[in-house]
Amino acid sequence: METKFWELKKNPEAAIGEAAELIRRGELVAFPTETVYGLGADGLNGTAVEKIFAAKGRPGDNPLILHIADTEQILPLTTGLSENARALMDTFWPGPLTIVVPRSEIIPDGVTAGLETVAVRMPSHPVAVALIRAAGCPIAAPSANVSGKPSPTNAQDVAEDMTGKIAGILDGGNCGIGVESTVVDTTSPVPTILRPGGITREMLEERLGVVEVDPALNGDPALRPKAPGMKYRHYAPKAPVYLYEGPRAADRLTEAAMRAQKQGMHIGVLCDDRVKARLEGSLRRGHTLEILSWGEGKPDLAEHLYELLRDFDRLAPEMIIGMGVDEKGLGLAVMNRLRKAAGYQILLAEEDRIAVRSGKDFPEFLLVPEE
């Protein structure tokens, strides 16, 4: 299949018109949102939706999100909206929030993975909004990557995964937030976060009061996913990833990287600017470490995480070691992605020891605390 690539800076109206026509014809088009690039199809066309799963290699029990451009477009998609759903729509739409509501009969089973609920969001990115309106239908759109790989936050990374598999790619530049939308189940008595994202738990609680976090976020493979990204390993680069968490995460990461350097290992290191500067000031010339920094704070980590994970694929280290952040605010979302990228291979870096939080078969050089 030939994949058309539109640079929106040149003629955005014509590009969006052509892309919308392909959507109406049952084809797939990748497009930017404020979170990540989405792989879009007519969300009410079951045959078109099946093409999403084929292009991504996505498991059929992993539901999709329907994207709409105007609030009233949700009404035909659901049998009813709770007060919590309406409150979230009024407060956070358009934006990086997806709500799970009871589904209506017009939605194909492929969108919902056979569940009695459907996930819906109204993006704020002008290209996404324009495409949905021009197509005249809700657009089903997971992230535009091969299933399991880091989500794309620019059109070039979409092209790397999807050229020859889909009809077109709309290049709208880099995404601003960098992690997928927050998903909240509004059908339960207490609103429940099924996937953390750009709308934080604290923001939700300020609007709704008590908000729970679904236990399936811990990666239990026995639980059936109610929202995208709950069950399967995601966001993973080719090299295995090991993650330090806890109060001494930065120190233990630094020590492990120095040991790797002494052993001549080709290791990727994912850290912030402070740790990168510390390492680069201590490493001998000609070292084989690949040190990538996300910047300073959690917003920087969210914006650049997937891009950095893809950069590691290009650098091809034998393994990657990274450091976690606390779960306050945006930390809940970025740690969810980091843990999934690591396949829950996590070490707890405490004051006087390194303990295994989850996982097994850790390389020995990661487990030795400095005296």
XYZ file of N, CA, C and O in Angstrom, residues 95-291:
788
model
N -9.599 18.205 25.516
C -8.343 18.009 26.223
C -7.990 16.545 26.375
O -8.693 15.662 25.860
N -6.922 16.245 27.115
C -6.386 14.877 27.201
C -7.103 14.005 28.227
O -6.475 13.397 29.088
N -8.432 13.964 28.146
C -9.228 13.129 29.051
C -10.196 12.275 28.250
O -10.958 12.785 27.420
N -10.177 10.971 28.518
C -11.102 10.017 27.916
C -12.043 9.514 29.002
O -11.603 9.177 30.101
N -13.336 9.471 28.698
C -14.298 8.931 29.660
C -14.891 7.634 29.117
O -15.120 7.493 27.916
N -15.084 6.682 30.017
C -15.716 5.408 29.674
C -17.175 5.490 30.080
O -17.500 5.795 31.233
N -18.051 5.238 29.107
C -19.503 5.371 29.301
C -20.193 4.130 28.751
O -19.594 3.353 27.987
N -21.470 3.886 29.099
C -22.197 2.760 28.507
C -22.310 2.933 26.990
O -22.618 4.025 26.505
N -22.062 1.883 26.236
C -22.072 1.969 24.779
C -23.487 1.866 24.218
O -24.378 1.259 24.834
N -23.674 2.426 23.040
C -24.924 2.249 22.322
C -24.766 1.149 21.281
O -23.653 0.668 21.019
N -25.864 0.787 20.621
C -25.842 -0.338 19.678
C -25.140 -0.006 18.372
O -24.808 -0.921 17.602
N -24.903 1.263 18.089
C -24.322 1.612 16.789
C -22.809 1.383 16.742
O -22.208 1.444 15.676
N -22.195 1.086 17.881
C -20.741 0.962 17.943
C -20.330 -0.476 17.647
O -20.823 -1.405 18.289
N -19.429 -0.682 16.709
C -18.964 -2.043 16.400
C -18.281 -2.700 17.601
O -17.619 -2.018 18.398
N -18.429 -4.008 17.711
C -17.792 -4.734 18.814
C -16.274 -4.573 18.806
O -15.634 -4.600 19.864
N -15.690 -4.401 17.621
C -14.249 -4.248 17.542
C -13.731 -3.036 18.291
O -12.609 -3.051 18.821
N -14.522 -1.983 18.356
C -14.115 -0.772 19.076
C -14.051 -1.034 20.570
O -13.128 -0.579 21.261
N -15.005 -1.761 21.088
C -15.136 -1.952 22.533
C -14.547 -3.259 23.034
O -14.594 -3.530 24.243
N -13.995 -4.076 22.119
C -13.496 -5.415 22.478
C -14.592 -6.243 23.137
O -14.326 -7.054 24.025
N -15.840 -6.023 22.711
C -16.965 -6.785 23.223
C -17.502 -6.321 24.557
O -18.452 -6.916 25.085
N -16.925 -5.260 25.128
C -17.409 -4.740 26.408
C -18.714 -3.971 26.219
O -19.066 -3.560 25.108
N -19.425 -3.753 27.323
C -20.672 -2.987 27.287
C -20.429 -1.496 27.497
O -21.372 -0.733 27.688
N -19.169 -1.095 27.455
C -18.801 0.311 27.607
C -17.954 0.741 26.417
O -17.400 -0.091 25.689
N -17.844 2.058 26.242
C -17.023 2.611 25.182
C -16.249 3.801 25.734
O -16.736 4.529 26.601
N -15.028 3.977 25.258
C -14.183 5.093 25.676
C -14.268 6.212 24.632
O -14.123 5.951 23.432
N -14.483 7.429 25.102
C -14.679 8.577 24.199
C -13.857 9.761 24.697
O -13.794 10.026 25.897
N -13.247 10.486 23.769
C -12.574 11.728 24.147
C -12.718 12.779 23.060
O -12.946 12.463 21.890
N -12.586 14.041 23.457
C -12.641 15.162 22.536
C -11.294 15.876 22.580
O -11.011 16.625 23.520
N -10.422 15.634 21.597
C -9.087 16.229 21.622
C -9.144 17.738 21.408
O -10.114 18.278 20.859
N -8.055 18.400 21.816
C -7.981 19.851 21.642
C -7.096 20.246 20.466
O -7.088 21.413 20.066
N -6.340 19.294 19.904
C -5.430 19.629 18.802
C -6.236 20.070 17.581
O -7.163 19.376 17.148
N -5.916 21.214 16.996
C -6.736 21.726 15.879
C -6.763 20.796 14.672
O -7.784 20.749 13.964
N -5.686 20.074 14.399
C -5.688 19.157 13.258
C -6.630 17.992 13.519
O -7.404 17.599 12.633
N -6.586 17.434 14.729
C -7.493 16.336 15.070
C -8.946 16.780 14.958
O -9.787 16.071 14.388
N -9.245 17.954 15.503
C -10.622 18.467 15.467
C -11.076 18.667 14.029
O -12.189 18.273 13.638
N -10.219 19.270 13.218
C -10.584 19.524 11.826
C -10.810 18.227 11.060
O -11.742 18.131 10.243
N -9.978 17.212 11.314
C -10.123 15.930 10.615
C -11.434 15.249 11.005
O -12.153 14.720 10.138
N -11.767 15.246 12.279
C -13.007 14.608 12.726
C -14.211 15.294 12.091
O -15.143 14.635 11.597
N -14.194 16.612 12.096
C -15.324 17.346 11.508
C -15.421 17.104 10.011
O -16.521 16.919 9.468
N -14.290 17.098 9.327
C -14.315 16.893 7.876
C -14.753 15.472 7.520
O -15.440 15.256 6.515
N -14.361 14.491 8.346
C -14.756 13.098 8.082
C -16.227 12.872 8.368
O -16.850 11.979 7.783
N -16.792 13.636 9.309
C -18.207 13.508 9.622
C -18.563 12.281 10.426
O -19.721 11.831 10.395
N -17.595 11.742 11.181
C -17.842 10.545 11.990
C -16.894 10.551 13.178
O -15.836 11.181 13.133
N -17.263 9.843 14.246
C -16.271 9.649 15.311
C -15.120 8.813 14.788
O -15.328 7.859 14.035
N -13.912 9.178 15.156
C -12.729 8.471 14.658
C -12.139 7.611 15.762
O -11.773 8.108 16.829
N -12.094 6.304 15.506
C -11.422 5.375 16.416
C -9.924 5.513 16.190
O -9.456 5.432 15.058
N -9.157 5.722 17.270
C -7.735 5.993 17.069
C -6.903 5.617 18.282
O -6.848 6.370 19.250
N -6.226 4.480 18.220
C -5.164 4.205 19.189
C -3.902 4.931 18.739
O -3.899 5.609 17.706
N -2.815 4.793 19.472
C -1.558 5.407 19.058
C -1.072 4.766 17.757
O -1.268 3.582 17.512
N -0.405 5.580 16.928
C -0.050 5.164 15.567
C 1.310 4.484 15.521
O 2.230 4.934 14.829
N 1.450 3.390 16.243
C 2.701 2.637 16.305
C 2.399 1.152 16.234
O 1.264 0.719 16.449
N 3.426 0.381 15.943
C 3.298 -1.070 16.063
C 3.039 -1.390 17.533
O 3.678 -0.834 18.424
N 2.100 -2.286 17.789
C 1.697 -2.576 19.157
C 2.884 -3.031 19.991
O 3.670 -3.888 19.591
N 3.022 -2.415 21.184
C 4.097 -2.741 22.087
C 5.256 -1.772 22.045
O 5.994 -1.629 23.014
N 5.458 -1.076 20.916
C 6.557 -0.126 20.790
C 6.173 1.212 21.425
O 5.007 1.478 21.687
N 7.161 2.088 21.665
C 6.827 3.418 22.183
C 5.887 4.168 21.245
O 6.024 4.093 20.020
N 4.941 4.878 21.817
C 3.991 5.642 21.016
C 4.713 6.773 20.279
O 5.692 7.321 20.793
N 4.228 7.164 19.095
C 4.908 8.222 18.334
C 4.410 9.612 18.732
O 3.211 9.837 18.880
N 5.337 10.532 18.878
C 4.991 11.923 19.168
C 5.396 12.845 18.031
O 5.327 14.062 18.163
N 5.819 12.274 16.909
C 6.084 13.053 15.695
C 5.785 12.179 14.486
O 5.718 10.947 14.583
N 5.603 12.818 13.329
C 5.181 12.092 12.135
C 6.257 11.153 11.609
O 5.946 10.132 10.992
N 7.525 11.499 11.842
C 8.608 10.644 11.348
C 8.579 9.276 12.048
O 8.824 8.248 11.405
N 8.282 9.264 13.338
C 8.197 7.985 14.042
C 6.978 7.181 13.598
O 7.013 5.951 13.567
N 5.890 7.874 13.240
C 4.738 7.178 12.658
C 5.145 6.509 11.355
O 4.850 5.328 11.110
N 5.836 7.261 10.517
C 6.241 6.736 9.214
C 7.147 5.513 9.366
O 7.070 4.567 8.572
N 7.991 5.526 10.394
C 8.891 4.395 10.637
C 8.116 3.103 10.857
O 8.520 2.033 10.405
N 6.966 3.204 11.546
C 6.168 2.018 11.868
C 5.095 1.703 10.829
O 4.745 0.531 10.640
N 4.555 2.737 10.174
C 3.308 2.551 9.436
C 3.385 2.736 7.925
O 2.389 2.510 7.243
N 4.522 3.159 7.394
C 4.632 3.309 5.943
C 4.371 1.967 5.258
O 4.948 0.946 5.619
N 3.480 1.990 4.273
C 3.098 0.778 3.559
C 1.953 0.012 4.178
O 1.422 -0.912 3.570
N 1.553 0.424 5.386
C 0.461 -0.270 6.083
C -0.826 0.543 6.113
O -1.897 -0.021 6.335
N -0.720 1.873 5.955
C -1.892 2.737 6.071
C -1.930 3.694 4.884
O -0.954 3.835 4.143
N -3.068 4.377 4.721
C -3.267 5.209 3.534
C -2.563 6.556 3.622
O -2.186 7.122 2.590
N -2.416 7.116 4.832
C -1.826 8.443 4.896
C -1.386 8.848 6.285
O -1.823 8.275 7.297
N -0.506 9.871 6.327
C 0.000 10.428 7.577
C -0.054 11.941 7.481
O 0.515 12.543 6.563
N -0.744 12.568 8.420
C -0.799 14.020 8.513
C 0.310 14.492 9.450
O 0.305 14.161 10.640
N 1.250 15.254 8.919
C 2.377 15.740 9.719
C 2.008 17.092 10.324
O 2.024 18.110 9.655
N 1.696 17.066 11.620
C 1.351 18.292 12.333
C 2.406 18.706 13.330
O 2.118 19.464 14.269
N 3.643 18.208 13.168
C 4.708 18.565 14.099
C 4.691 17.694 15.343
O 3.998 16.674 15.409
N 5.443 18.106 16.347
C 5.559 17.341 17.588
C 4.332 17.530 18.477
O 3.743 18.622 18.522
N 3.967 16.477 19.197
C 2.867 16.551 20.163
C 3.362 17.255 21.435
O 4.518 17.121 21.817
N 2.472 17.969 22.098
C 2.875 18.780 23.237
C 2.955 18.037 24.554
O 3.902 18.209 25.317
N 1.962 17.189 24.849
C 1.916 16.529 26.162
C 2.808 15.303 26.181
O 3.598 15.101 27.099
N 2.695 14.451 25.168
C 3.641 13.357 25.022
C 3.236 12.027 25.610
O 3.816 11.007 25.262
N 2.273 11.975 26.509
C 1.717 10.703 26.976
C 0.224 10.693 26.683
O -0.413 11.747 26.599
N -0.320 9.491 26.554
C -1.713 9.358 26.152
C -2.661 9.976 27.182
O -2.281 10.260 28.313
N -3.908 10.111 26.775
C -4.925 10.735 27.624
C -5.194 9.918 28.885
O -5.014 8.698 28.909
N -5.631 10.599 29.915
C -6.159 9.945 31.107
C -7.487 9.286 30.755
O -8.317 9.883 30.062
N -7.685 8.050 31.193
C -8.951 7.344 30.963
C -9.648 7.140 32.308
O -9.054 6.581 33.239
N -10.896 7.595 32.400
C -11.669 7.488 33.635
C -12.966 6.743 33.375
O -13.732 7.111 32.470
N -13.213 5.698 34.148
C -14.472 4.957 34.074
C -15.526 5.720 34.865
O -15.418 5.860 36.081
N -16.532 6.223 34.160
C -17.607 6.972 34.825
C -18.841 6.119 35.059
O -19.868 6.628 35.497
N -18.736 4.797 34.788
C -19.895 3.923 34.993
C -19.904 3.293 36.379
O -20.889 2.677 36.764
N -18.805 3.420 37.097
C -18.721 2.857 38.445
C -19.191 3.890 39.464
O -19.175 5.098 39.193
N -19.643 3.440 40.663
C -20.121 4.395 41.679
C -19.079 5.456 42.023
O -19.418 6.630 42.203
N -17.812 5.044 42.119
C -16.719 5.984 42.331
C -15.916 6.051 41.032
O -15.500 5.019 40.519
N -15.707 7.242 40.470
C -14.925 7.338 39.234
C -13.554 6.682 39.408
O -12.897 6.856 40.436
N -13.137 5.925 38.389
C -11.923 5.127 38.516
C -10.982 5.414 37.359
O -11.380 5.340 36.187
N -9.728 5.720 37.673
C -8.717 5.935 36.642
C -8.275 4.580 36.102
O -7.755 3.739 36.828
N -8.504 4.367 34.814
C -8.071 3.141 34.155
C -6.705 3.308 33.488
O -6.004 2.320 33.270
N -6.368 4.563 33.152
C -5.048 4.878 32.607
C -4.716 6.309 33.004
O -5.455 7.229 32.662
N -3.620 6.539 33.725
C -3.237 7.907 34.070
C -2.670 8.636 32.862
O -2.109 8.018 31.955
N -2.833 9.937 32.845
C -2.348 10.721 31.717
C -2.182 12.180 32.082
O -1.897 12.522 33.232
N -2.381 13.045 31.098
C -2.140 14.468 31.280
C -3.062 15.147 32.264
O -2.698 16.171 32.862
N -4.274 14.634 32.440
C -5.172 15.118 33.492
C -4.873 14.279 34.729
O -5.118 13.072 34.746
N -4.329 14.900 35.770
C -3.815 14.152 36.907
C -4.923 13.746 37.873
O -6.031 14.285 37.849
N -4.580 12.808 38.738
C -5.529 12.378 39.769
C -5.941 13.560 40.645
O -7.118 13.693 41.008
N -4.977 14.417 40.961
C -5.287 15.578 41.798
C -6.288 16.505 41.119
O -7.196 17.040 41.774
N -6.169 16.688 39.827
C -7.114 17.532 39.082
C -8.508 16.910 39.081
O -9.513 17.617 39.225
N -8.572 15.593 38.923
C -9.862 14.903 38.929
C -10.525 14.991 40.301
O -11.738 15.221 40.404
N -9.722 14.805 41.355
C -10.281 14.846 42.711
C -10.764 16.241 43.072
O -11.752 16.386 43.798
N -10.111 17.248 42.561
C -10.559 18.616 42.821
C -11.947 18.858 42.239
O -12.748 19.601 42.799
N -12.236 18.187 41.133
C -13.553 18.363 40.485
C -14.598 17.395 41.020
O -15.757 17.765 41.205
N -14.194 16.127 41.292
C -15.174 15.090 41.611
C -15.172 14.636 43.066
O -16.103 13.968 43.500
N -14.123 14.946 43.808
C -13.978 14.385 45.150
C -13.154 13.119 45.078
O -12.064 13.115 44.513
N -13.659 12.025 45.631
C -12.909 10.768 45.676
C -12.803 10.159 44.276
O -13.799 10.033 43.561
N -11.582 9.775 43.913
C -11.314 9.092 42.648
C -10.418 7.899 42.943
O -9.403 8.032 43.626
N -10.773 6.720 42.429
C -9.970 5.522 42.654
C -9.050 5.255 41.464
O -9.253 5.801 40.372
N -8.041 4.412 41.695
C -7.146 3.965 40.634
C -7.344 2.465 40.469
O -7.295 1.709 41.438
N -7.597 2.013 39.252
C -7.888 0.606 39.005
C -6.681 -0.267 39.338
O -5.554 0.028 38.921
N -6.882 -1.364 40.085
C -5.754 -2.245 40.438
C -5.110 -2.918 39.237
O -3.967 -3.373 39.321
N -5.817 -2.976 38.112
C -5.235 -3.590 36.916
C -4.043 -2.806 36.395
O -3.257 -3.328 35.602
N -3.874 -1.557 36.841
C -2.711 -0.774 36.429
C -1.402 -1.375 36.922
O -0.328 -1.017 36.436
N -1.483 -2.283 37.878
C -0.282 -2.940 38.379
C 0.227 -4.034 37.455
O 1.236 -4.666 37.733
N -0.514 -4.272 36.349
C -0.017 -5.194 35.342
C -0.458 -6.636 35.499
O 0.175 -7.527 34.960
N -1.546 -6.890 36.222
C -2.032 -8.253 36.405
C -2.527 -8.796 35.064
O -3.512 -8.314 34.515
N -1.887 -9.828 34.483
C -2.278 -10.334 33.173
C -3.610 -11.065 33.178
O -4.166 -11.331 32.121
N -4.134 -11.383 34.352
C -5.396 -12.125 34.423
C -6.604 -11.212 34.283
O -7.719 -11.687 34.075
N -6.394 -9.896 34.401
C -7.503 -8.965 34.363
C -7.790 -8.528 32.935
O -6.881 -8.187 32.181
N -9.062 -8.509 32.570
C -9.444 -8.091 31.229
C -9.391 -6.574 31.136
O -9.929 -5.877 31.988
N -8.762 -6.015 30.099
C -8.625 -4.568 30.024
C -9.950 -3.881 29.724
O -10.703 -4.306 28.857
N -10.259 -2.803 30.463
C -11.441 -1.984 30.211
C -11.087 -0.736 29.422
O -11.960 0.020 29.021
N -9.793 -0.504 29.242
C -9.325 0.658 28.505
C -8.002 0.318 27.845
O -7.324 -0.634 28.244
N -7.604 1.081 26.808
C -6.338 0.790 26.143
C -5.160 0.863 27.100
O -5.113 1.686 27.998
N -4.197 -0.031 26.900
C -2.947 0.036 27.634
C -2.957 -0.568 29.016
O -1.989 -0.424 29.756
N -4.020 -1.280 29.418
C -4.091 -1.782 30.784
C -3.416 -3.128 30.957
O -2.921 -3.440 32.039
N -3.399 -3.943 29.906
C -3.009 -5.336 30.094
C -1.624 -5.658 29.539
O -0.834 -6.344 30.187
N -1.331 -5.182 28.356
C -0.155 -5.663 27.641
C 1.056 -4.780 27.882
O 0.945 -3.622 28.255
N 2.241 -5.386 27.639
C 3.470 -4.608 27.718
C 3.448 -3.554 26.618
O 3.178 -3.858 25.463
N 3.741 -2.322 26.998
C 3.686 -1.212 26.049
C 4.952 -0.384 26.133
O 5.738 -0.506 27.071
N 5.085 0.482 25.128
C 6.098 1.545 25.166
C 7.514 0.989 25.238
O 8.429 1.678 25.667
N 7.721 -0.251 24.837
C 8.997 -0.924 25.094
C 9.967 -0.750 23.928
O 9.637 -1.064 22.783
N 11.197 -0.288 24.201
C 12.239 -0.326 23.183
C 12.726 -1.753 22.984
O 12.311 -2.671 23.694
N 13.631 -1.952 22.030
C 14.114 -3.297 21.730
C 14.958 -3.869 22.867
O 14.888 -5.055 23.172
N 15.791 -3.028 23.485
C 16.660 -3.491 24.573
C 15.858 -3.628 25.861
O 14.925 -2.857 26.103
N 16.203 -4.593 26.718
C 15.515 -4.692 28.011
C 15.778 -3.453 28.861
O 16.857 -2.863 28.808
N 14.769 -3.082 29.637
C 14.845 -1.892 30.481
C 14.752 -2.302 31.944
O 13.912 -3.132 32.318
N 15.617 -1.727 32.783
C 15.591 -1.925 34.227
C 15.447 -0.557 34.885
O 16.114 0.399 34.483
N 14.588 -0.490 35.890
C 14.210 0.798 36.457
C 14.525 0.856 37.943
O 14.208 -0.068 38.695
N 15.174 1.944 38.361
C 15.364 2.238 39.780
C 14.264 3.192 40.247
O 14.014 4.224 39.604
N 13.644 2.849 41.370
C 12.698 3.751 42.013
C 13.132 3.964 43.469
O 13.972 3.234 43.990
N 12.524 4.950 44.118
C 12.800 5.153 45.534
C 13.675 6.366 45.803
O 14.132 7.057 44.881
N 13.968 6.627 47.080
C 14.659 7.860 47.478
C 16.089 7.980 46.973
O 16.611 9.084 46.853
N 16.738 6.859 46.685
C 18.124 6.905 46.207
C 18.235 6.471 44.746
O 19.304 6.042 44.300
N 17.153 6.613 43.982
C 17.154 6.140 42.595
C 18.252 6.801 41.775
O 18.988 6.134 41.034
N 18.395 8.119 41.901
C 19.403 8.823 41.111
C 20.811 8.366 41.478
O 21.665 8.157 40.600
N 21.068 8.181 42.773
C 22.398 7.758 43.221
C 22.723 6.356 42.746
O 23.828 6.083 42.254
N 21.766 5.433 42.893
C 22.017 4.043 42.506
C 22.177 3.922 40.984
O 22.973 3.119 40.494
N 21.415 4.699 40.245
C 21.559 4.710 38.788
C 22.963 5.182 38.412
O 23.628 4.581 37.553
N 23.421 6.255 39.046
C 24.749 6.790 38.758
C 25.828 5.757 39.049
O 26.749 5.536 38.249
N 25.724 5.097 40.203
C 26.710 4.089 40.586
C 26.724 2.919 39.598
O 27.792 2.433 39.203
N 25.524 2.473 39.190
C 25.449 1.349 38.256
C 26.040 1.727 36.904
O 26.730 0.921 36.264
N 25.774 2.953 36.460
C 26.323 3.403 35.184
C 27.846 3.446 35.229
O 28.529 3.067 34.253
N 28.401 3.885 36.348
C 29.855 3.920 36.484
C 30.445 2.506 36.459
O 31.503 2.266 35.865
N 29.769 1.555 37.113
C 30.242 0.164 37.065
C 30.178 -0.378 35.638
O 31.077 -1.112 35.201
N 29.109 -0.036 34.914
C 28.982 -0.490 33.530
C 30.108 0.069 32.673
O 30.649 -0.622 31.801
N 30.461 1.341 32.927
C 31.558 1.944 32.178
C 32.871 1.195 32.429
O 33.618 0.884 31.497
N 33.140 0.871 33.679
C 34.385 0.180 34.016
C 34.459 -1.194 33.353
O 35.551 -1.685 33.037
N 33.297 -1.812 33.148
C 33.260 -3.133 32.518
C 33.195 -3.046 30.986
O 33.159 -4.070 30.312
N 33.178 -1.816 30.444
C 33.135 -1.632 28.997
C 31.812 -2.004 28.370
O 31.746 -2.339 27.179
N 30.748 -1.943 29.142
C 29.432 -2.324 28.636
C 28.819 -1.201 27.804
O 29.065 -0.021 28.051
N 28.032 -1.585 26.811
C 27.298 -0.613 25.984
C 25.879 -0.504 26.549
O 24.984 -1.269 26.202
N 25.709 0.451 27.459
C 24.473 0.580 28.229
C 23.790 1.905 27.912
O 24.450 2.938 27.773
N 22.468 1.875 27.803
C 21.697 3.109 27.722
C 21.317 3.576 29.113
O 20.990 2.762 29.979
N 21.379 4.883 29.338
C 21.023 5.470 30.626
C 19.952 6.540 30.392
O 20.176 7.486 29.632
N 18.807 6.376 31.045
C 17.703 7.333 30.940
C 17.588 8.083 32.262
O 17.347 7.475 33.306
N 17.781 9.404 32.227
C 17.849 10.169 33.466
C 17.481 11.620 33.207
O 17.147 11.993 32.079
N 17.568 12.447 34.243
C 17.324 13.878 34.078
C 18.641 14.618 33.853
O 19.727 14.029 33.874
N 18.543 15.928 33.638
C 19.731 16.724 33.336
C 20.767 16.664 34.456
O 21.974 16.648 34.202
N 20.291 16.652 35.694
C 21.209 16.677 36.837
C 22.093 15.424 36.862
O 23.313 15.507 37.040
N 21.478 14.268 36.688
C 22.236 13.013 36.703
C 23.130 12.909 35.471
O 24.278 12.446 35.547
N 22.627 13.357 34.324
C 23.455 13.322 33.116
C 24.722 14.150 33.307
O 25.828 13.713 32.951
N 24.582 15.353 33.878
C 25.746 16.203 34.107
C 26.723 15.545 35.081
O 27.952 15.609 34.888
N 26.183 14.895 36.128
C 27.038 14.211 37.099
C 27.825 13.090 36.424
O 29.032 12.939 36.645
N 27.141 12.310 35.586
C 27.819 11.210 34.909
C 28.862 11.716 33.918
O 29.997 11.218 33.889
N 28.491 12.675 33.114
C 29.420 13.147 32.094
C 30.651 13.807 32.714
O 31.721 13.831 32.093
N 30.511 14.306 33.941
C 31.660 14.881 34.622
C 32.585 13.837 35.219
O 33.724 14.161 35.604
N 32.113 12.597 35.311
C 32.900 11.545 35.962
C 33.414 10.479 35.007
O 34.361 9.754 35.331
N 32.823 10.343 33.832
C 33.175 9.250 32.933
C 34.486 9.523 32.212
O 34.793 10.662 31.864
N 35.229 8.464 31.972
C 36.470 8.618 31.219
C 36.171 8.757 29.734
O 35.116 8.325 29.246
N 37.097 9.348 29.055
C 36.943 9.565 27.617
C 36.852 8.217 26.888
O 37.529 7.252 27.242
N 35.983 8.166 25.883
C 35.829 6.946 25.105
C 34.895 5.917 25.725
O 34.863 4.776 25.294
N 34.104 6.317 26.732
C 33.175 5.374 27.362
C 32.088 4.950 26.369
O 31.868 5.606 25.345
N 31.432 3.859 26.684
C 30.444 3.280 25.760
C 29.008 3.466 26.237
O 28.104 2.779 25.763
N 28.781 4.380 27.167
C 27.430 4.624 27.661
C 26.680 5.568 26.722
O 27.253 6.506 26.180
N 25.388 5.298 26.564
C 24.497 6.187 25.804
C 23.580 6.876 26.809
O 22.627 6.276 27.303
N 23.879 8.125 27.147
C 23.157 8.833 28.201
C 22.164 9.805 27.564
O 22.559 10.753 26.870
